[in-house]
PDB file of C-alpha atoms in Angstrom:
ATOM      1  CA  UNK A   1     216.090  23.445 136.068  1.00 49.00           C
ATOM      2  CA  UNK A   2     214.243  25.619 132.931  1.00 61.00           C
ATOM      3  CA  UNK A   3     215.659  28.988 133.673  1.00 84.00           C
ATOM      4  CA  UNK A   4     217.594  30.369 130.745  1.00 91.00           C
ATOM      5  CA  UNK A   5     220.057  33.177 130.704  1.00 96.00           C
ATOM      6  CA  UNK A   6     219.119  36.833 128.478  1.00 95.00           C
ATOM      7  CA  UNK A   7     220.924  40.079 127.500  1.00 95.00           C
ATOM      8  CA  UNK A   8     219.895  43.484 129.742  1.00 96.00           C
ATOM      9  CA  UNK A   9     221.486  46.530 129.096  1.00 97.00           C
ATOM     10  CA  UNK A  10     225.008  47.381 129.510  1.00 98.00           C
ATOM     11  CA  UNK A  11     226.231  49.301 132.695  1.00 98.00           C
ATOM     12  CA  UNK A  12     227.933  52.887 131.752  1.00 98.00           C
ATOM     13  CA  UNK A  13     231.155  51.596 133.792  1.00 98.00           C
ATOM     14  CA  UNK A  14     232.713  48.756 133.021  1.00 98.00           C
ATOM     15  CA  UNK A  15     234.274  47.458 136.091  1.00 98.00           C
ATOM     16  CA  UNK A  16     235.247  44.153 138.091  1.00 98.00           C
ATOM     17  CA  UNK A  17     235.226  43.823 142.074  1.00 98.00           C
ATOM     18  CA  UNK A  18     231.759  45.579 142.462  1.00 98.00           C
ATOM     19  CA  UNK A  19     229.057  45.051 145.299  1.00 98.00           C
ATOM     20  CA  UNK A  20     225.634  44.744 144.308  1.00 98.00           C
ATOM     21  CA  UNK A  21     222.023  45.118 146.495  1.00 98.00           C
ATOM     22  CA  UNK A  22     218.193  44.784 145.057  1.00 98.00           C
ATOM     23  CA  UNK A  23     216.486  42.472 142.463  1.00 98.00           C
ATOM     24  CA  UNK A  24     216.350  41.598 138.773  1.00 96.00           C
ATOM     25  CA  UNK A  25     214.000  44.629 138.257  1.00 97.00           C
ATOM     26  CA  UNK A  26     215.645  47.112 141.068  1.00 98.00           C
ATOM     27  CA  UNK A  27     219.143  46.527 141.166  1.00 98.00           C
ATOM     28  CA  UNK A  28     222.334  48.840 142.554  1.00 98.00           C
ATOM     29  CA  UNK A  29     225.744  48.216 141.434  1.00 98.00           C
ATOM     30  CA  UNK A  30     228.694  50.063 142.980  1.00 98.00           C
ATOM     31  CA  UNK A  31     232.699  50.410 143.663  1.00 98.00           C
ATOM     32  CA  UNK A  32     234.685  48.104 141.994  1.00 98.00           C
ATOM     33  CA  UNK A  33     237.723  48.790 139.490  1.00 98.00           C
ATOM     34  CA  UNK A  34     238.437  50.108 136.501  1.00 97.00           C
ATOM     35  CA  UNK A  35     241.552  50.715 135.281  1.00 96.00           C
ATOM     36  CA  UNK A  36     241.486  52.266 139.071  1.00 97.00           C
ATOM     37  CA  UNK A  37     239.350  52.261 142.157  1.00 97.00           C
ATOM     38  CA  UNK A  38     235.893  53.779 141.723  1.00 98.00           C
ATOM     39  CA  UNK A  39     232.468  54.673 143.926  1.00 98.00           C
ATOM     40  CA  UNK A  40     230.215  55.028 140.934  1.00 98.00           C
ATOM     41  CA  UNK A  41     227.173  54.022 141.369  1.00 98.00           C
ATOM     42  CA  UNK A  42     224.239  53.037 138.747  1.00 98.00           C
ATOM     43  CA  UNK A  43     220.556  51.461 139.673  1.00 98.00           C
ATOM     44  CA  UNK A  44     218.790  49.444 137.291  1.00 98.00           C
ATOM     45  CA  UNK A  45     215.020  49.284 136.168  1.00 98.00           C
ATOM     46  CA  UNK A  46     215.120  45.705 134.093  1.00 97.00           C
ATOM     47  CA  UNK A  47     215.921  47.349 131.216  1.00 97.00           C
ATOM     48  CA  UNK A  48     218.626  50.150 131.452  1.00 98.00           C
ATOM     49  CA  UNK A  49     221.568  51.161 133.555  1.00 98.00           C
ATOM     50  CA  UNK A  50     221.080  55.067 135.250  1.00 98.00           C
ATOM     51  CA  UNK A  51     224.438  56.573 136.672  1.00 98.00           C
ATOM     52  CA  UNK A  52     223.988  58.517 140.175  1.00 97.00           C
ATOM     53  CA  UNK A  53     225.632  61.970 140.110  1.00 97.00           C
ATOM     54  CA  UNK A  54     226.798  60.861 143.570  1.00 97.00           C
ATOM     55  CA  UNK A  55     229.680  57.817 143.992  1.00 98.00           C
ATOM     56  CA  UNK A  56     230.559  56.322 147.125  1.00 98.00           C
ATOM     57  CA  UNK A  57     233.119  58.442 149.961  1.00 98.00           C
ATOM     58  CA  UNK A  58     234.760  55.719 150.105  1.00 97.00           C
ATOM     59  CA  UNK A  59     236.412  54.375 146.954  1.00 97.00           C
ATOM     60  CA  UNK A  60     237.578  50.195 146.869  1.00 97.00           C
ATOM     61  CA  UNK A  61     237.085  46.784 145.328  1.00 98.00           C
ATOM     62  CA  UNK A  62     236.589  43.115 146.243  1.00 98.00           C
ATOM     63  CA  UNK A  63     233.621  44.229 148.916  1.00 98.00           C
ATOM     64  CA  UNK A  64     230.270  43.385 149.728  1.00 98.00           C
ATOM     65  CA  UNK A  65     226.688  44.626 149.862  1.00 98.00           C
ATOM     66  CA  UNK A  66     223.286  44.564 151.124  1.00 98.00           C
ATOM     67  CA  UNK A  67     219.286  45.643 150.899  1.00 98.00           C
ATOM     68  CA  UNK A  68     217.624  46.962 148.146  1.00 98.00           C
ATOM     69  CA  UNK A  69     218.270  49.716 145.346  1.00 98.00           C
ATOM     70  CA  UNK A  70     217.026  52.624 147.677  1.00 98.00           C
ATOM     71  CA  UNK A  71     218.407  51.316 151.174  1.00 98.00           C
ATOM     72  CA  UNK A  72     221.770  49.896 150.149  1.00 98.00           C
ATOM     73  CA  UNK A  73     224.949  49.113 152.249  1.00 98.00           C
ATOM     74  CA  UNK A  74     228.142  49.162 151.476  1.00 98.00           C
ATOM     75  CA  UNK A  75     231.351  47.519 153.538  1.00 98.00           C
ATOM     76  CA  UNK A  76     234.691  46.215 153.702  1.00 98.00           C
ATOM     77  CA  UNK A  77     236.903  45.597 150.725  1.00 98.00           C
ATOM     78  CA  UNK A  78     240.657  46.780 149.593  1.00 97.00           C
ATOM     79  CA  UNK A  79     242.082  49.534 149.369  1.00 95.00           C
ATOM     80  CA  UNK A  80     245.415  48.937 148.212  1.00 89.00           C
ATOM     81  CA  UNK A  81     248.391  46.363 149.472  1.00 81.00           C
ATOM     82  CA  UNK A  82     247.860  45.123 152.202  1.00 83.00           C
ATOM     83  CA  UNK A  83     245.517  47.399 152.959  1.00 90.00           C
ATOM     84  CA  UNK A  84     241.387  46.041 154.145  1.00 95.00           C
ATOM     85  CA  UNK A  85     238.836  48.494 154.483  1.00 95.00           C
ATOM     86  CA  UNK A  86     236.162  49.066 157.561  1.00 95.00           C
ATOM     87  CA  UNK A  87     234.370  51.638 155.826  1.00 96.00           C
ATOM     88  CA  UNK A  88     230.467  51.145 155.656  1.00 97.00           C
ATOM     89  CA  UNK A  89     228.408  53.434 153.822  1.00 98.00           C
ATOM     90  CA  UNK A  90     224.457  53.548 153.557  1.00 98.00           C
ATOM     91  CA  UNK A  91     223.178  54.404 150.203  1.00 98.00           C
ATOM     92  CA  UNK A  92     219.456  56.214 150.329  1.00 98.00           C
ATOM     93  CA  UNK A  93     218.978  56.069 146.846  1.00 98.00           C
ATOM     94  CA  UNK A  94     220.430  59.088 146.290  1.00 98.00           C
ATOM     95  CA  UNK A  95     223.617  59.762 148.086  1.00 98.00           C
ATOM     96  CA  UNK A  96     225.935  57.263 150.422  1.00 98.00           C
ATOM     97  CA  UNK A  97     226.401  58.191 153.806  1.00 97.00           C
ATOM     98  CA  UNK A  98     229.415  57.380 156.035  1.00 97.00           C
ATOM     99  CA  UNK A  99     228.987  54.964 158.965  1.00 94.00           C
ATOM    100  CA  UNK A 100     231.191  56.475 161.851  1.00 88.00           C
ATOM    101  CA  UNK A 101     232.086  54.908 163.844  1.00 80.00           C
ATOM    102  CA  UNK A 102     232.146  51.617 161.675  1.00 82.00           C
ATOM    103  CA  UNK A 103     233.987  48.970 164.248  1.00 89.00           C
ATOM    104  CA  UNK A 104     233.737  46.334 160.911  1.00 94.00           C
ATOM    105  CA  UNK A 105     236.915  44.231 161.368  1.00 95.00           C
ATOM    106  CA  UNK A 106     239.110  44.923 157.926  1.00 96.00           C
ATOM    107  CA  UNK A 107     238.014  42.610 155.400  1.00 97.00           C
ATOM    108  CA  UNK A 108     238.178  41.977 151.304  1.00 97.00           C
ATOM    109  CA  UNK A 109     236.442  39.301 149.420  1.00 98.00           C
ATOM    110  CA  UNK A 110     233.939  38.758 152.223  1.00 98.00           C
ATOM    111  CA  UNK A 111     230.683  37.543 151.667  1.00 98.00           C
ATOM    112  CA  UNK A 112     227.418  39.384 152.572  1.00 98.00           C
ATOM    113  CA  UNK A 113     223.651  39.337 152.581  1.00 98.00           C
ATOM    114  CA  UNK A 114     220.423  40.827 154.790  1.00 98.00           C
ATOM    115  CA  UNK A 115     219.174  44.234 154.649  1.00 98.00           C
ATOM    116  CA  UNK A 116     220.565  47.818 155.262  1.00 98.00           C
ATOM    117  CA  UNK A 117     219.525  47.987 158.915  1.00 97.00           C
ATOM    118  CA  UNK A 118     220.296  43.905 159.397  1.00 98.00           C
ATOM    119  CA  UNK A 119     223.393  42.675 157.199  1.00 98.00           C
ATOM    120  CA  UNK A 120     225.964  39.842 158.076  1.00 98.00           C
ATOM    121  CA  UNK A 121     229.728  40.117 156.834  1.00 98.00           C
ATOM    122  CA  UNK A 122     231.480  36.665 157.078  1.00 98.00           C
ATOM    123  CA  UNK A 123     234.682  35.367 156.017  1.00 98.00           C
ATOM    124  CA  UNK A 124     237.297  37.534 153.125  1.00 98.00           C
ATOM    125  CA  UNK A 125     240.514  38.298 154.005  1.00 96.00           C
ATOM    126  CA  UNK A 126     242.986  40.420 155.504  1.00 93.00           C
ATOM    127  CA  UNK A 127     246.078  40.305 153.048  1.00 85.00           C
ATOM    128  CA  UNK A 128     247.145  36.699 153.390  1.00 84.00           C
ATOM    129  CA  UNK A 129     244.715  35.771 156.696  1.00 91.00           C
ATOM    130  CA  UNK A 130     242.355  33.596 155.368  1.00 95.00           C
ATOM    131  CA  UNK A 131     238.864  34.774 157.449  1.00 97.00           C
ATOM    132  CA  UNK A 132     236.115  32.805 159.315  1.00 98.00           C
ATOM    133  CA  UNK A 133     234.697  35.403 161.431  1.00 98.00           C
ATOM    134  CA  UNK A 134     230.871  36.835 161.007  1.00 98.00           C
ATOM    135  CA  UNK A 135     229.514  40.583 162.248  1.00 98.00           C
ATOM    136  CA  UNK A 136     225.997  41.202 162.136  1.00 98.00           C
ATOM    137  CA  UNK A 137     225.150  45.231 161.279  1.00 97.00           C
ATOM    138  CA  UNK A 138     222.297  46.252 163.030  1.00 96.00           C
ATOM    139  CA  UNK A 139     222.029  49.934 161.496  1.00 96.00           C
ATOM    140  CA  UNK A 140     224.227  51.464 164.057  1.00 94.00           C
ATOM    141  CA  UNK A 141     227.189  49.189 164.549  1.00 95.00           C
ATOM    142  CA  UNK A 142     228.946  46.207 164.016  1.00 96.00           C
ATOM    143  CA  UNK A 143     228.586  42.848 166.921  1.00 96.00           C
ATOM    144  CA  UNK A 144     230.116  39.512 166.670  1.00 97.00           C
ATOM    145  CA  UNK A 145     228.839  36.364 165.733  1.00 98.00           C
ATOM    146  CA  UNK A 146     229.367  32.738 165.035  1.00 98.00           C
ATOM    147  CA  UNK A 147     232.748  31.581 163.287  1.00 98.00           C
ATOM    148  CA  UNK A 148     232.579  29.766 159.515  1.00 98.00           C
ATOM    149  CA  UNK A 149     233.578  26.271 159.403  1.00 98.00           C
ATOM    150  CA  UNK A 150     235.469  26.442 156.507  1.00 97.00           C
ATOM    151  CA  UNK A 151     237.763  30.079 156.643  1.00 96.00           C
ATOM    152  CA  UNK A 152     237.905  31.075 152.934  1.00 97.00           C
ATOM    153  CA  UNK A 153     238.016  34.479 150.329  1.00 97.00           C
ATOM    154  CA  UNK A 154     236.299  35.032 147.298  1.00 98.00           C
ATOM    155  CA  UNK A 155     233.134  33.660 148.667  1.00 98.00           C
ATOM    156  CA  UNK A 156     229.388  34.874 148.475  1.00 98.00           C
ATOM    157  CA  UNK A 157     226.294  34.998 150.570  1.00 98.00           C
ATOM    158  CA  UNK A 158     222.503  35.387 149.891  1.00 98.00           C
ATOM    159  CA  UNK A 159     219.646  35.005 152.502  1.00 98.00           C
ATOM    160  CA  UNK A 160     219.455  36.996 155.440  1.00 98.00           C
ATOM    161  CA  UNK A 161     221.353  37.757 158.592  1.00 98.00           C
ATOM    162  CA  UNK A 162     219.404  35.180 160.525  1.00 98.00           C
ATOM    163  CA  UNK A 163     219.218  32.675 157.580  1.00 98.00           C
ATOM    164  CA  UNK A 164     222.460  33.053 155.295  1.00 98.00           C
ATOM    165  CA  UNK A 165     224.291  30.755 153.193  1.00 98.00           C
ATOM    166  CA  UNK A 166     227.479  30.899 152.255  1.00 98.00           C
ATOM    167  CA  UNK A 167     228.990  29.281 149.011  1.00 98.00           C
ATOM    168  CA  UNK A 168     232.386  28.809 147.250  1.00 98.00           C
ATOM    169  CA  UNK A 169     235.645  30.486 147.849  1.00 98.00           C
ATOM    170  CA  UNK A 170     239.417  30.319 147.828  1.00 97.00           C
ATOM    171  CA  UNK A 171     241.034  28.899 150.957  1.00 94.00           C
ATOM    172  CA  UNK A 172     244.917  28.771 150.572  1.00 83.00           C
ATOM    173  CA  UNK A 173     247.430  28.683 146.787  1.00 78.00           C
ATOM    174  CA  UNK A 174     245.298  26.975 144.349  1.00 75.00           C
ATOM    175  CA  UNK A 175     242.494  25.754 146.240  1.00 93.00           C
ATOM    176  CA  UNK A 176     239.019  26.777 145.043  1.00 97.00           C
ATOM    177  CA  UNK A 177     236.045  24.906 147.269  1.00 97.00           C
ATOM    178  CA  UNK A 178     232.870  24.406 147.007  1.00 98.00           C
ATOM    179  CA  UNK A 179     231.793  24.180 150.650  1.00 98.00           C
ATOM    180  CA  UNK A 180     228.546  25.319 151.098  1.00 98.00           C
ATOM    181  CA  UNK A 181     227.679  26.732 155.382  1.00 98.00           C
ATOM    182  CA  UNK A 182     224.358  28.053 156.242  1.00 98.00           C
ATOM    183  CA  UNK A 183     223.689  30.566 159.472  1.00 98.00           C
ATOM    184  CA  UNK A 184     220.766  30.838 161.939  1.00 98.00           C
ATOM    185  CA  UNK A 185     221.888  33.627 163.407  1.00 98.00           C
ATOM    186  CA  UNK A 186     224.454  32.178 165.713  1.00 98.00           C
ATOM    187  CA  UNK A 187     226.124  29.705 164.190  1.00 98.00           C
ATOM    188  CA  UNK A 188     226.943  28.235 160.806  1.00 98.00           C
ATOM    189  CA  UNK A 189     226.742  24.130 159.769  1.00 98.00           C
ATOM    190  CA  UNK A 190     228.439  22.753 157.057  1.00 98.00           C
ATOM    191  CA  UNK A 191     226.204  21.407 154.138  1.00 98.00           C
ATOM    192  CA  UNK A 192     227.434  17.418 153.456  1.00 97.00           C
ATOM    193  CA  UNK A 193     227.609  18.697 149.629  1.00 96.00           C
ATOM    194  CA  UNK A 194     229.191  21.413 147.855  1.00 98.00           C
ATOM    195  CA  UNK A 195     228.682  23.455 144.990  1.00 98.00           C
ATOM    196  CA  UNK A 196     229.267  21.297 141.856  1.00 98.00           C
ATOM    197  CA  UNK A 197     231.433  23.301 140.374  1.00 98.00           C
ATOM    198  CA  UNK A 198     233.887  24.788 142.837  1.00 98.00           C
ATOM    199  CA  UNK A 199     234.781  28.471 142.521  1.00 98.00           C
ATOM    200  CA  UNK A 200     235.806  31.915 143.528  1.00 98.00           C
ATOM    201  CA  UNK A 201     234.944  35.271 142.907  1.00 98.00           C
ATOM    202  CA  UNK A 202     231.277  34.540 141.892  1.00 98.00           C
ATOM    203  CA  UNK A 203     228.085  36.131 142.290  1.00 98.00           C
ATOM    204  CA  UNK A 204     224.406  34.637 143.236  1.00 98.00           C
ATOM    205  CA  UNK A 205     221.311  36.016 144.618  1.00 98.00           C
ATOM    206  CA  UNK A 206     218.355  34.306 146.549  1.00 98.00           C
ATOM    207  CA  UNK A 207     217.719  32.946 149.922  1.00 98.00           C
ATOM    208  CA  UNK A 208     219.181  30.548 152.078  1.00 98.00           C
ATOM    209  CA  UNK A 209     216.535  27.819 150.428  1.00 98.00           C
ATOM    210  CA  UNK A 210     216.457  28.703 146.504  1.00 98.00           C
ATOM    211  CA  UNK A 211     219.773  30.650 145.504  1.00 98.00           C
ATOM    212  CA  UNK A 212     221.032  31.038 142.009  1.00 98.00           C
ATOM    213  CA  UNK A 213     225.430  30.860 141.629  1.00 98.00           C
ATOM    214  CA  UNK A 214     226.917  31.830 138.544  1.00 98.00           C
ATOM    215  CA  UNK A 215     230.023  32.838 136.869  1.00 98.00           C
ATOM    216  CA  UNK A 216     233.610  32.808 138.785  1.00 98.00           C
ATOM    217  CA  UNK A 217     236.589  31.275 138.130  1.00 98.00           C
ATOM    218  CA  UNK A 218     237.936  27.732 138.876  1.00 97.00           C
ATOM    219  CA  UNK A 219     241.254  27.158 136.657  1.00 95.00           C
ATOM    220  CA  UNK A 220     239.517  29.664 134.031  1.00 97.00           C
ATOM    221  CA  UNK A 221     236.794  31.992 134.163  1.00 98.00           C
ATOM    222  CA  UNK A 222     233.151  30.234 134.075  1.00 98.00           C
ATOM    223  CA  UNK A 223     229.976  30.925 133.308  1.00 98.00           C
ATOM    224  CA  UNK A 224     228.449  27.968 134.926  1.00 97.00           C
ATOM    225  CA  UNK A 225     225.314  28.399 136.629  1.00 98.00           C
ATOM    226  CA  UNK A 226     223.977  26.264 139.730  1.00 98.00           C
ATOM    227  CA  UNK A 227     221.080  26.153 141.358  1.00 98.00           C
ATOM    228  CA  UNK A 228     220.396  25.708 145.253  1.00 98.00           C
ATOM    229  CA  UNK A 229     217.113  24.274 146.894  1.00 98.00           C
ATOM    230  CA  UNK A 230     218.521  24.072 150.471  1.00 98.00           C
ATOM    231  CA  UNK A 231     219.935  20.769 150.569  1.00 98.00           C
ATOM    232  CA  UNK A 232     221.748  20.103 147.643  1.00 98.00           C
ATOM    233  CA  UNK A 233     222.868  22.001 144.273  1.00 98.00           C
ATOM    234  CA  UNK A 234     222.367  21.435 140.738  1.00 97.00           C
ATOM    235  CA  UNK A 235     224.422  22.629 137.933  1.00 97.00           C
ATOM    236  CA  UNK A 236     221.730  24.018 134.973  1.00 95.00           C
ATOM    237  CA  UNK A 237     222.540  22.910 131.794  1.00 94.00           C
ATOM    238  CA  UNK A 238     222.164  26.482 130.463  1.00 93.00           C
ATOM    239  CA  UNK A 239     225.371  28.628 131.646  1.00 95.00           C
ATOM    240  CA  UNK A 240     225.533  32.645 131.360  1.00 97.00           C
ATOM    241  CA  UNK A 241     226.281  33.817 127.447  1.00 96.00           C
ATOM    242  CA  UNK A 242     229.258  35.394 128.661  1.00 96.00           C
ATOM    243  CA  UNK A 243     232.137  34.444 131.021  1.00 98.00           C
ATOM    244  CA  UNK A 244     232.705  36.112 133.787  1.00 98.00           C
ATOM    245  CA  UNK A 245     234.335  36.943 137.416  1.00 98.00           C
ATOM    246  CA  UNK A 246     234.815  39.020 139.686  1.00 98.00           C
ATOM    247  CA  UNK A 247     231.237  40.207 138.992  1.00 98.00           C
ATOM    248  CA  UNK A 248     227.725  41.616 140.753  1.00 97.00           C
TER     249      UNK A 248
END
């Protein structure tokens, strides 16, 4: 565990709540909240943050995203109380475009992962319903798949939509977890061990075999930082400069 943590430029928005899609060196960030809902939208080149003159149609928090800087996806996420979102929205690197119809069960706090034209949704919440179910996005639409073990919010995802894992999460008043479920495409098996520190509202990229977690809150906001090699996880001794949650 020798990966350290370093300052990139600052985003033009600050925000919390946003969905994210790409890599260190391409990244997308957009939604989220300010001191209200917003679409905006801002790509990243490793170095600096670029604002798009075009936000997303449909404006929430708490959501999830997919694929890469130029073929993003959007979906999910709140609106306002108790209202979930179905909305899914491509991104071209340019503009977002509407998904109609989306047939995306209402969800906030979900995690996602996989690509623009082959993304998973699993778990998040519908006001107080705690979520296990899973849709796989093939482009077009919206199917069903395997139910979670463990039905939590506030979770994440990384990997694919045929090899996912899911991490973390809030399951009931005052419960974070750790639980840790990976997906083959049709259903998802609980790992024997956790994330060390359990947590909600965190962020992570990777694959379902070597995933980075950081940030989220537990009893406080965090900045610890684990590391996943797909078996077990192991908490770096160098957290993020800056605590966070609730981030991309």
């Amino acid at each position: 565990i020798g990966g350290v943590w370093s300052s990139g430029g600052n985003m033009n928005t600050a925000r919390d709540g946003l969905a994210g899609a790409g890599t260190q060196t391409a990244a997308l960030a957009f939604g989220g909240l300010t001191t209200v809902k917003t679409g905006a939208t801002e790509s990243y080149n490793g170095t600096s943050w670029t604002s798009s003159p075009n936000s997303m149609n449909t404006v929430r928090y708490i959501f999830a995203g997919a694929g890469t800087q130029t073929a993003a996806l959007g979906f999910g996420g709140y609106l306002n109380t108790p209202t979930a979102s179905t909305a899914t929205e491509e991104y071209d690197g340019t503009s977002w475009a509407s998904q109609t119809p989306s047939a995306l069960s209402p969800r906030y706090g979900h995690g996602g992962c996989g690509t623009q034209t082959a993304a998973l949704a699993f778990g998040g919440s519908v006001y107080t319903n705690r979520l296990t179910s899973t849709q796989n996005y093939n482009g077009s639409a919206w199917t069903s798949g395997g139910a979670m073990n463990t039905a939590r919010v506030y979770l994440f995802g990384t990997g694919s939509n045929t090899a996912a894992l899911a991490f973390g999460g809030f399951d009931g008043p005052g419960a974070n977890v750790g639980a840790t479920e990976l997906y083959n495409g049709t259903s998802w098996t609980s790992n024997p061990t956790g994330l060390n520190t359990a947590r909600r509202v965190m962020a992570g990229a990777g694959t379902q075999t070597s995933t980075i977690a950081f940030g989220g809150f537990t009893t406080a906001v965090t900045s610890a930082t684990e590391t996943w090699n797909g078996t077990i996880w192991s908490t770096s001794p160098v957290s993020m400069a800056t605590a966070r949650n609730s981030l991309g």
